[in-house]
Amino acid sequence: MAAALTHLPPEILHAILGYVDPEDLARISLTCRYLSDFIKGNNALCRAIYLRIMDEPPTKDLDFEQELHDMVMLKKLCSPRDSTHDRDIRTHLPFVYRTVTRLLNHATTVTSPPPTSTASTKASGAASSTSSPSQPTTTLRQSRAQTFPVSRNTAFLTRLFDQPRARANFLSRSYLYELGRGLMIDGCDGPLPAHQQHWPRSPPYDGGGGGGSDSGEDAAGGSGHDDGDEGPDSSWAVPPPRHLPQRRRTRSETGRRVPKPRRASEAETYQMSAKLHCLYGWGLGFEDGATPGKTDAEGRKRALRRARQGGGAYSLACSKVYDLREYTLRNKWGPFMEADADHPGLRVDWEKVEAILLVLGTNIRSKGLERFPIFWNLWGMPFAGVWGGSYIPWSRDKEQSKEKEMRELDRKDPYGVNGSWLRAVSFLDYSDFFSFNFPIVDRAPDNLPRAPLDASQATRLILMRIRVTKIEPAGALDHPDYPVVHFDGFSRALDGSWGENADSDLRGTVRMTPDGEVRWTSVSIFDGEERWKSEGVQLGGIRSARGVVGNWFDKDYNPQGPCGPTAFWKISDREFSGEDTQQVLLEDLFPLIADDTYGRSDDEYGLNGLDPFGSWADGDALEDEFGDTLFYIDEEDMLNADEDEEDAEDYLEDEDEDEDHDEEEDDSDHVA
């Protein structure tokens, strides 16, 4: 065969080799000198192979030969031979980090941020993740809840990290998982063996009391509290998991297990692994055996049950998210590192973002919200919309002509602020929050995290609508090539029981940090007074569909809290015009849910199996997040013009009349 190939014209040989897999190209070059000379340095051939299997990158002068080499190397690292030691594989984390982030930067985009200055094309390498999205394409949403396009780059990465070993080696090397491994917490050291995945979780890690006795009595049983004189989880007296097979205990297991402090030499490793985990998605499937992005019935049922039980890495993440020591003025109480003389601008702390995603993702799953595609597409799928320019715009058909006449402010806004956003907020009961942060006896050293926190939380959904009000040049501590965009708007609770704390006016800013991350700041205003504030970072960069992840807290930075995690993502580009709550719900959220709840007969991902009220629940039904507050209207009634809004209002009135009629019947039956 080599002899026949060597006699072909270069054009035909190029066309043939263009269908070779990247792994085989190197093997072919070893067959003879002619093919070796033809392949080596042939950037055009490598480009043809690359574009056949991957998205077209934004730049034409890319070294495609090196790109293919990196792809092959990445595949080998994510699917190594059994004889390769994991310790050796993990040394390649910096390479994996660079390659994964570069492939995401080169993924398909649908919108291109307008340039803000002539220098924007000369942005520093640190800002390349947001300043150079791939070439935009004309893309429509496959469904209203599918807010980002299909990407061959992310499909490639998803296949690679479908291997549990790859996720364990590269996505769980942050300090949070290192801490969990040291404490032998389930789900922190790779996937559990198959025979353990059906066991109940480890017992709660109760705080130990008293003077630090090392006797085995505490570990063998009991709660570990001394007469209740401490708050929950205030120290690190951790009993070994009682459900493990019986074996002879080591001295460290029968005594007090104390966490090891962070290793300064591993700070960069912690951050790289945490960011990769954030880009991949919140769940790694180690604790419940459920493969991320897949909805096999048994796996998802197990994942739902495990999410409601808590424990594992989730309890460590809660401890980090609700620990007030993590919030300082130097990090703006957000998911950032503390500013210093060497780094006066804010830098994202990806370990904090990782913890926030773990907390919110578990809370969303525990409420069964993954059965709605608007949640599943972003919280259940790996690498979901985590690249710049991935958001697919959408608004009502009758407004398409209006969108062509954009406001001047919207044209100058590179961040895509204007529109409707869906928000999730979690919080602790304040008594639990206070007891956790201010125990009567506080043994937590400043250089160690607090003990795992497994208290119950509330999670609420909020619909926000915001618009651009002002655009200013970058500040001294911002990226010089991107402006500061101011916005205002309002938020409305989707849970009526929380209306007083969620229905508010909003205002805030969006800006670029010096290292190229999009920072969002928002303030909630009640009766003209600022009350709550939030700081967040947009995963993936400018106009990413994945949205913003961060912290909420008191606007005065109250040292006694409260604070907690929050996230929001864009669902619609409808023009803001001061509508009331009912109109916002009817025109933005309900059509989106109706389309994907009733319109997907094939149920591509098997989301119907995630219904928490199925027969498998065995009486322990999950809380319906929407409760009696949300209702569903047929999409045909929702997608038409203004006259159908009157039909929707009539529908609501009919519902109220039916309820009144039912109450009258109940009263009459009672009298009878």
XYZ file of C-alpha atoms in Angstrom:
672
model
C 0.000 0.000 0.000
C 2.843 2.367 0.784
C 4.245 1.879 -2.722
C 0.882 2.763 -4.292
C 0.457 5.854 -2.150
C 3.894 7.181 -2.961
C 3.044 7.279 -6.665
C -0.099 9.368 -6.214
C -0.176 13.113 -6.880
C 0.129 15.203 -3.695
C -3.422 16.535 -4.054
C -4.925 13.029 -4.082
C -2.670 11.874 -1.264
C -3.790 14.910 0.737
C -7.445 14.031 0.130
C -6.903 10.426 1.236
C -4.933 11.198 4.359
C -7.484 13.837 5.312
C -9.761 10.988 6.447
C -7.157 9.438 8.731
C -7.678 9.622 12.482
C -5.121 11.766 14.343
C -3.777 8.713 16.197
C -3.070 6.906 12.927
C -1.362 9.810 11.203
C 1.827 9.330 13.233
C 1.839 5.600 12.465
C 1.533 6.246 8.736
C 4.505 8.588 8.854
C 6.619 5.672 10.122
C 5.961 3.466 7.095
C 8.414 5.170 4.745
C 10.478 8.309 4.325
C 8.270 9.687 1.552
C 5.133 9.653 3.720
C 7.102 10.926 6.694
C 8.308 13.930 4.686
C 4.813 14.491 3.303
C 3.130 14.495 6.725
C 5.746 16.290 8.800
C 5.068 20.028 8.858
C 2.028 19.675 6.558
C -0.225 22.165 8.346
C -2.822 22.069 5.554
C -3.262 18.305 5.948
C -3.467 18.580 9.723
C -6.019 21.375 9.357
C -8.192 19.185 7.118
C -8.124 16.373 9.681
C -8.827 18.777 12.547
C -11.811 20.436 10.848
C -13.292 17.049 9.979
C -13.713 16.143 13.642
C -13.650 19.466 15.536
C -15.177 22.945 15.386
C -13.526 25.541 13.197
C -11.252 27.660 15.418
C -11.346 31.460 15.357
C -7.854 31.910 13.957
C -6.488 30.785 10.599
C -2.817 30.689 11.590
C -3.214 27.970 14.228
C -0.552 25.266 14.415
C -2.877 22.393 13.510
C -0.092 19.824 13.635
C 0.478 20.677 17.288
C -3.275 20.672 17.907
C -3.518 17.083 16.642
C -0.541 16.043 18.765
C -2.192 17.581 21.829
C -5.511 15.872 21.108
C -3.833 12.470 20.850
C -1.881 13.110 24.041
C -5.052 14.180 25.852
C -6.820 10.987 24.796
C -3.947 8.885 26.095
C -3.975 10.663 29.446
C -7.743 10.298 29.861
C -7.729 6.627 28.799
C -4.366 5.332 30.046
C -3.261 1.754 30.175
C -3.990 -0.059 33.402
C -0.281 -0.395 34.090
C 0.222 3.378 34.160
C 0.266 4.703 37.709
C -2.216 7.481 38.444
C 0.491 9.443 40.240
C 2.412 9.732 36.966
C -0.709 10.686 35.034
C -1.567 13.523 37.416
C 1.740 15.240 36.738
C 0.289 16.162 33.339
C -2.496 18.274 34.865
C -1.054 21.579 33.505
C -1.062 20.142 29.980
C -4.627 18.863 30.368
C -5.722 22.238 31.720
C -4.201 24.166 28.805
C -5.560 21.786 26.177
C -9.105 21.609 27.554
C -9.425 25.376 27.978
C -8.023 25.953 24.485
C -10.510 23.530 22.918
C -13.347 25.302 24.717
C -12.081 28.680 23.506
C -12.224 27.280 19.960
C -15.765 25.890 20.262
C -18.615 27.008 18.019
C -20.119 30.387 18.852
C -23.345 32.043 17.783
C -22.693 35.614 18.816
C -19.582 37.705 18.511
C -19.097 40.447 21.119
C -18.647 43.837 19.482
C -15.148 45.267 19.829
C -14.805 47.945 22.465
C -11.525 49.416 21.286
C -8.881 48.940 18.658
C -6.803 47.261 21.309
C -9.368 44.544 21.935
C -7.788 42.302 19.338
C -4.481 42.642 21.173
C -5.751 41.418 24.518
C -3.322 39.615 26.722
C -3.072 35.857 26.768
C -4.771 35.803 30.151
C -7.878 37.276 28.584
C -7.908 35.035 25.536
C -10.721 32.912 26.945
C -13.156 35.768 26.489
C -11.670 38.067 23.892
C -11.412 35.634 20.990
C -14.531 33.490 20.567
C -14.803 31.222 17.563
C -16.351 32.455 14.355
C -20.077 33.066 14.885
C -22.623 31.007 13.024
C -26.333 31.474 12.411
C -27.896 29.108 14.923
C -31.432 28.706 16.203
C -32.370 26.975 19.423
C -33.395 23.364 18.988
C -35.771 24.050 21.844
C -36.270 27.086 24.025
C -34.397 25.486 26.896
C -31.404 24.635 24.697
C -29.581 27.931 25.068
C -26.235 26.857 23.569
C -25.269 25.130 20.289
C -23.995 21.630 19.688
C -20.207 21.652 19.659
C -17.896 18.936 18.378
C -15.180 20.189 20.717
C -17.320 19.683 23.815
C -18.568 16.324 22.504
C -14.924 15.260 22.172
C -14.147 16.395 25.721
C -17.293 14.751 27.078
C -16.244 11.394 25.618
C -12.781 11.704 27.152
C -14.027 12.586 30.633
C -16.721 9.947 30.493
C -13.994 7.782 32.032
C -14.233 7.885 35.859
C -10.466 7.538 36.054
C -9.981 10.713 34.010
C -12.364 12.659 36.250
C -10.585 11.379 39.346
C -7.114 12.228 38.045
C -7.789 15.729 36.757
C -11.102 17.086 38.088
C -10.788 16.173 41.766
C -7.337 17.456 42.713
C -8.477 20.623 44.486
C -7.981 21.076 48.217
C -11.640 20.257 48.861
C -11.193 16.745 47.461
C -7.753 16.374 49.023
C -9.387 17.184 52.344
C -12.101 14.610 51.738
C -9.580 11.920 50.864
C -7.654 12.612 54.051
C -10.861 12.211 56.063
C -11.974 9.113 54.112
C -15.190 10.793 53.001
C -17.214 8.935 50.375
C -16.974 10.234 46.843
C -13.732 12.193 47.249
C -11.285 9.561 45.991
C -12.775 8.478 42.700
C -15.808 6.299 42.067
C -16.960 3.918 44.752
C -16.777 0.179 44.080
C -19.976 -1.188 42.615
C -20.890 -3.061 45.807
C -20.748 0.190 47.817
C -22.818 2.396 45.520
C -26.095 1.097 46.952
C -25.115 1.521 50.589
C -26.440 4.391 52.646
C -24.135 7.347 53.102
C -21.693 7.642 55.953
C -23.165 8.825 59.257
C -23.047 12.548 60.004
C -19.638 13.849 60.976
C -20.574 15.243 64.359
C -18.281 17.606 66.194
C -16.437 16.055 69.081
C -16.524 17.585 72.505
C -14.179 18.115 75.335
C -10.468 17.971 75.522
C -9.505 15.918 72.534
C -9.406 12.394 73.965
C -7.983 9.833 71.589
C -9.906 6.912 72.995
C -11.763 4.707 70.598
C -15.096 5.218 72.347
C -15.990 8.236 70.233
C -15.235 6.480 66.993
C -17.090 3.331 67.847
C -20.422 5.000 68.374
C -22.338 7.900 69.792
C -22.801 11.368 68.505
C -19.513 12.748 69.728
C -21.084 15.795 71.433
C -20.362 16.704 75.038
C -23.662 17.698 76.625
C -24.536 19.747 73.588
C -22.173 22.573 74.488
C -21.013 23.130 70.920
C -22.619 24.103 67.661
C -23.028 21.554 64.896
C -19.839 20.253 63.279
C -17.600 22.628 65.206
C -14.586 20.305 65.418
C -13.026 17.496 63.459
C -13.713 14.404 65.585
C -14.733 12.195 62.675
C -15.868 8.608 63.266
C -14.998 6.091 60.560
C -17.882 5.183 58.249
C -19.901 2.552 60.067
C -21.212 0.881 56.938
C -17.752 -0.204 55.718
C -16.844 -3.900 55.975
C -15.375 -4.751 59.348
C -11.591 -4.836 59.503
C -8.905 -4.033 62.006
C -8.821 -0.292 62.549
C -5.662 1.703 62.370
C -4.730 4.102 65.139
C -5.639 7.091 62.981
C -9.133 5.718 62.465
C -9.866 5.099 66.116
C -8.650 8.528 67.175
C -9.423 12.036 66.005
C -8.868 12.676 62.321
C -7.676 16.223 61.824
C -7.489 17.751 58.345
C -4.160 18.714 56.880
C -3.629 22.372 55.990
C -3.393 23.539 52.413
C -0.051 22.924 50.758
C 1.228 26.223 49.391
C 3.267 24.373 46.777
C 0.044 22.912 45.344
C -1.900 26.183 45.109
C -1.689 26.289 41.317
C -2.681 22.634 41.043
C -5.707 23.227 43.278
C -6.863 26.116 41.093
C -6.334 24.354 37.757
C -8.202 21.235 38.838
C -11.031 23.264 40.384
C -11.465 25.298 37.203
C -11.535 22.156 35.068
C -14.191 20.781 37.423
C -16.214 24.000 37.088
C -16.023 23.861 33.293
C -16.996 20.191 33.278
C -19.965 20.638 35.589
C -20.770 20.252 39.259
C -21.242 16.471 39.516
C -18.508 13.870 39.076
C -20.644 10.812 39.848
C -18.236 9.450 42.459
C -20.687 9.315 45.356
C -23.682 7.794 43.608
C -22.219 6.064 40.549
C -24.415 8.109 38.187
C -22.555 9.082 35.020
C -22.820 12.856 34.434
C -24.890 13.702 31.384
C -26.709 10.349 31.301
C -30.140 9.544 32.647
C -30.163 5.799 33.137
C -33.124 5.124 35.371
C -31.412 3.371 38.266
C -28.423 5.700 38.278
C -30.580 8.814 38.390
C -32.848 7.446 41.091
C -29.784 6.688 43.163
C -28.396 10.167 42.455
C -31.633 11.817 43.571
C -31.715 9.863 46.809
C -28.069 10.584 47.497
C -28.526 14.296 46.823
C -31.285 14.439 49.427
C -29.130 12.601 51.962
C -26.216 15.042 51.704
C -22.826 14.122 53.089
C -19.762 13.396 50.996
C -18.063 16.196 49.083
C -21.316 18.162 49.362
C -20.873 18.600 53.121
C -17.317 19.868 52.612
C -18.516 22.297 49.943
C -21.272 23.586 52.245
C -18.682 24.176 54.934
C -16.635 26.331 52.564
C -19.589 28.234 51.107
C -21.132 29.155 54.481
C -17.882 29.821 56.363
C -17.779 33.571 57.047
C -13.993 33.467 57.237
C -13.989 33.054 53.444
C -15.615 36.491 53.042
C -13.419 39.571 53.372
C -13.377 43.095 51.989
C -10.226 42.258 50.053
C -12.113 39.667 48.003
C -15.329 41.741 47.873
C -17.170 38.877 49.630
C -17.248 37.113 46.269
C -15.625 34.041 44.677
C -12.301 35.825 44.366
C -8.842 35.674 45.872
C -7.828 38.440 48.194
C -6.205 41.373 46.428
C -2.637 42.224 47.406
C 0.251 44.414 46.286
C 1.270 41.976 43.550
C -2.305 41.483 42.328
C -4.360 44.608 43.075
C -7.165 43.464 40.778
C -9.566 40.635 41.561
C -8.661 37.103 40.506
C -11.220 34.296 40.474
C -10.835 31.694 43.216
C -11.929 28.598 41.321
C -12.013 26.501 44.469
C -14.764 28.752 45.812
C -16.634 28.508 42.515
C -16.256 24.724 42.645
C -17.778 24.607 46.132
C -20.676 26.854 45.075
C -21.458 24.631 42.091
C -21.406 21.518 44.278
C -23.842 23.065 46.750
C -26.269 24.509 44.206
C -26.089 21.499 41.893
C -26.891 19.091 44.706
C -29.736 21.301 45.950
C -31.211 21.555 42.450
C -31.026 17.799 42.008
C -32.496 17.109 45.443
C -35.634 19.030 44.479
C -36.070 17.066 41.266
C -35.555 20.150 39.099
C -33.295 18.268 36.701
C -36.424 16.879 35.073
C -36.926 20.302 33.491
C -34.645 20.761 30.464
C -33.852 24.372 31.394
C -32.061 22.905 34.435
C -30.849 19.618 32.971
C -29.198 21.218 29.940
C -26.972 23.372 32.153
C -26.729 21.492 35.461
C -26.825 17.899 34.230
C -24.689 17.944 31.078
C -20.870 18.069 30.969
C -19.250 21.178 29.451
C -22.658 22.810 29.004
C -22.285 26.226 27.374
C -18.996 27.008 29.151
C -17.337 28.954 26.359
C -17.551 32.541 25.213
C -20.306 33.385 22.750
C -22.227 30.147 23.325
C -25.556 31.749 24.264
C -28.210 31.495 21.522
C -30.495 34.565 21.579
C -34.255 34.126 21.657
C -37.358 36.295 21.818
C -40.910 36.141 20.505
C -41.233 35.917 16.738
C -43.164 39.169 16.476
C -40.246 41.022 18.052
C -37.618 39.893 15.567
C -38.044 43.046 13.514
C -37.601 45.180 16.629
C -34.381 43.407 17.518
C -32.771 44.694 14.329
C -33.185 48.207 15.682
C -31.126 47.752 18.813
C -30.637 50.561 21.237
C -27.297 52.298 21.080
C -26.449 51.021 24.563
C -27.192 47.432 23.576
C -24.912 47.697 20.559
C -22.068 48.870 22.773
C -22.684 46.192 25.416
C -20.202 43.321 24.871
C -21.656 41.202 27.695
C -25.227 40.612 26.472
C -26.862 41.932 29.638
C -30.321 42.838 28.345
C -32.980 40.143 28.838
C -34.478 37.681 31.312
C -32.393 35.506 33.613
C -33.372 32.545 35.798
C -31.750 32.554 39.230
C -31.255 29.943 41.961
C -30.465 30.933 45.555
C -29.728 28.656 48.518
C -29.525 29.599 52.180
C -29.308 28.117 55.657
C -31.692 28.740 58.491
C -29.991 31.600 60.305
C -29.815 29.693 63.592
C -27.857 26.918 61.833
C -25.746 29.505 60.037
C -24.888 31.315 63.274
C -24.178 28.119 65.219
C -21.870 26.923 62.466
C -19.851 30.147 62.332
C -19.942 31.100 66.015
C -19.934 27.919 68.131
C -19.617 28.265 71.882
C -16.258 26.509 71.713
C -14.546 27.274 68.418
C -11.602 24.963 67.817
C -11.188 25.693 64.099
C -7.703 27.125 63.423
C -7.477 29.960 60.941
C -5.460 27.835 58.516
C -7.978 24.974 58.472
C -11.557 24.822 57.194
C -14.470 24.204 59.492
C -15.885 20.721 59.829
C -18.273 19.333 57.185
C -21.687 20.977 57.288
C -24.727 18.831 56.625
C -27.575 21.092 57.767
C -30.658 21.360 55.560
C -30.945 24.295 53.184
C -33.712 26.073 51.327
C -33.432 26.729 47.594
C -35.525 29.306 45.787
C -35.976 30.227 42.141
C -36.145 33.834 40.986
C -36.817 35.362 37.585
C -34.805 38.492 36.821
C -35.287 40.968 33.990
C -32.553 43.537 33.461
C -31.481 46.125 30.892
C -28.415 48.258 30.218
C -28.607 51.802 31.586
C -25.081 53.162 31.204
C -21.685 52.195 29.804
C -18.440 53.606 31.174
C -14.744 53.095 30.384
C -12.826 50.471 32.325
C -11.561 51.393 35.771
C -8.002 51.252 37.014
C -8.416 47.677 38.320
C -10.395 46.377 35.320
C -9.287 44.936 32.003
C -8.462 47.983 29.863
C -10.108 46.671 26.682
C -13.604 46.158 28.081
C -16.082 48.701 29.471
C -18.086 48.710 32.681
C -21.778 48.134 31.900
C -24.430 49.305 34.377
C -27.882 47.716 34.473
C -31.147 47.883 36.377
C -34.309 45.806 36.465
C -36.369 43.719 38.854
C -36.635 40.199 40.242
C -39.728 38.122 40.990
C -39.904 35.010 43.134
C -41.219 31.802 41.610
C -42.012 30.559 45.102
C -44.772 32.562 46.736
C -43.583 31.704 50.256
C -40.443 33.765 49.736
C -41.901 36.812 48.040
C -40.777 39.428 50.549
C -37.122 38.532 50.061
C -37.111 37.935 46.314
C -39.448 40.523 44.770
C -37.193 43.521 44.445
C -35.664 46.047 42.133
C -32.167 45.393 40.867
C -29.154 47.331 39.803
C -25.572 46.357 39.204
C -22.524 46.282 36.964
C -20.679 43.906 34.650
C -16.960 44.295 34.038
C -13.875 42.357 33.019
C -11.192 41.447 35.552
C -7.524 41.954 34.649
C -7.100 38.225 33.951
C -10.036 38.132 31.539
C -12.977 36.858 33.627
C -16.423 38.470 33.527
C -17.428 39.818 36.954
C -21.076 40.515 37.821
C -22.156 42.656 40.787
C -25.838 43.085 41.637
C -27.792 44.759 44.436
C -31.375 43.975 45.471
C -33.440 47.021 46.433
C -36.541 46.877 48.642
C -38.688 50.005 48.972
C -35.814 52.120 47.737
C -33.297 50.678 50.220
C -30.413 48.392 49.246
C -30.531 45.113 51.154
C -28.734 42.186 49.513
C -25.692 42.174 47.274
C -24.061 39.501 45.147
C -20.725 38.969 43.419
C -20.201 36.374 40.720
C -18.149 35.248 37.752
C -19.507 34.143 34.371
C -18.341 30.612 33.577
C -16.857 30.456 30.098
C -16.570 34.192 29.571
C -18.502 36.794 27.609
C -22.019 35.764 26.555
C -21.621 32.188 27.733
C -24.851 30.245 28.145
C -23.688 28.674 31.419
C -24.246 31.927 33.240
C -22.980 33.434 36.474
C -21.974 31.695 39.718
C -21.182 33.483 42.960
C -22.194 34.531 46.471
C -24.969 36.652 47.952
C -24.553 38.541 51.233
C -25.637 41.584 53.230
C -24.986 44.817 51.332
C -23.144 46.260 54.373
C -20.819 43.232 54.590
C -22.209 42.323 58.007
C -19.523 40.246 59.802
C -22.301 38.080 61.252
C -23.793 37.282 57.865
C -25.825 35.866 56.374
C -24.388 34.726 53.056
C -24.795 31.873 50.619
C -24.475 30.601 47.042
C -26.325 31.848 43.973
C -26.295 31.348 40.210
C -28.232 32.793 37.292
C -28.327 32.142 33.563
C -29.995 33.818 30.616
C -33.198 32.406 29.141
C -34.582 35.194 26.927
C -33.609 38.421 25.147
C -36.991 40.077 25.362
C -36.875 43.832 25.550
C -37.386 45.228 29.039
C -40.325 47.604 29.272
C -41.383 47.507 32.924
C -43.906 44.665 32.722
C -45.669 43.337 35.762
C -44.895 39.972 37.333
C -47.672 38.018 35.638
C -46.687 39.195 32.179
C -43.044 38.328 32.809
C -43.953 34.794 33.836
C -46.352 34.289 30.956
C -44.050 35.590 28.252
C -40.685 34.278 29.407
C -40.661 31.304 31.738
C -43.881 29.395 31.050
C -43.466 29.041 27.266
C -39.947 27.793 27.858
C -41.127 25.128 30.313
C -44.185 24.232 28.239
C -42.169 23.729 25.061
C -39.815 21.295 26.677
C -42.162 19.561 29.090
C -44.969 18.774 26.672
C -43.232 19.131 23.323
C -40.532 16.473 23.611
C -42.345 13.245 22.836
C -39.104 11.356 22.290
C -37.626 12.513 25.617
C -34.072 12.377 24.250
C -32.323 12.343 27.619
C -34.908 10.316 29.516
C -35.819 13.257 31.738
C -39.275 11.842 32.381
C -37.487 9.280 34.528
C -36.329 12.082 36.811
C -39.858 12.854 37.964
C -39.577 12.769 41.774
C -43.182 11.653 42.116
C -42.656 8.379 40.265
C -43.504 5.019 41.794
C -39.873 4.478 42.777
C -40.054 7.238 45.407
C -41.574 4.765 47.907
C -43.462 7.418 49.816
C -40.453 9.698 50.242
C -41.563 12.094 47.526
C -39.300 14.995 46.766
C -40.489 18.519 47.328
C -41.962 20.079 44.203
C -39.981 23.290 43.855
C -42.753 24.959 41.927
C -45.401 23.869 44.420
C -48.742 25.601 43.926
C -47.107 28.795 42.726
C -46.362 27.817 39.135
C -48.867 26.430 36.706
C -48.550 25.149 33.188
C -50.373 26.437 30.145
C -50.406 24.713 26.787
C -47.678 26.074 24.559
C -50.104 26.770 21.741
C -51.873 29.238 24.018
C -48.605 30.846 25.029
C -46.750 31.369 21.777
C -49.214 33.514 19.888
C -49.695 37.278 19.892
C -51.256 39.624 22.426
C -54.765 38.236 22.133
C -53.574 34.999 23.698
C -52.432 36.866 26.789
C -56.108 37.598 27.436
C -56.814 33.873 27.079
C -54.095 33.156 29.616
C -55.604 35.664 32.035
C -59.031 34.060 31.528
C -57.412 30.734 32.289
C -56.126 32.081 35.581
C -59.534 33.481 36.468
C -61.146 30.130 35.640
C -58.634 28.398 37.888
C -59.536 30.742 40.749
C -63.263 30.138 40.166
C -62.689 26.370 40.156
C -60.834 26.617 43.454
C -63.622 28.705 44.987
C -66.187 26.197 43.700
C -64.222 23.298 45.202
C -64.028 25.098 48.540
C -67.813 25.663 48.505
C -68.370 21.961 47.814
C -66.040 21.036 50.657
C -67.940 23.356 53.010
C -71.294 21.918 51.952
C -70.023 18.381 52.476
C -68.793 19.357 55.916
C -72.163 20.837 56.849
C -73.951 17.783 55.550
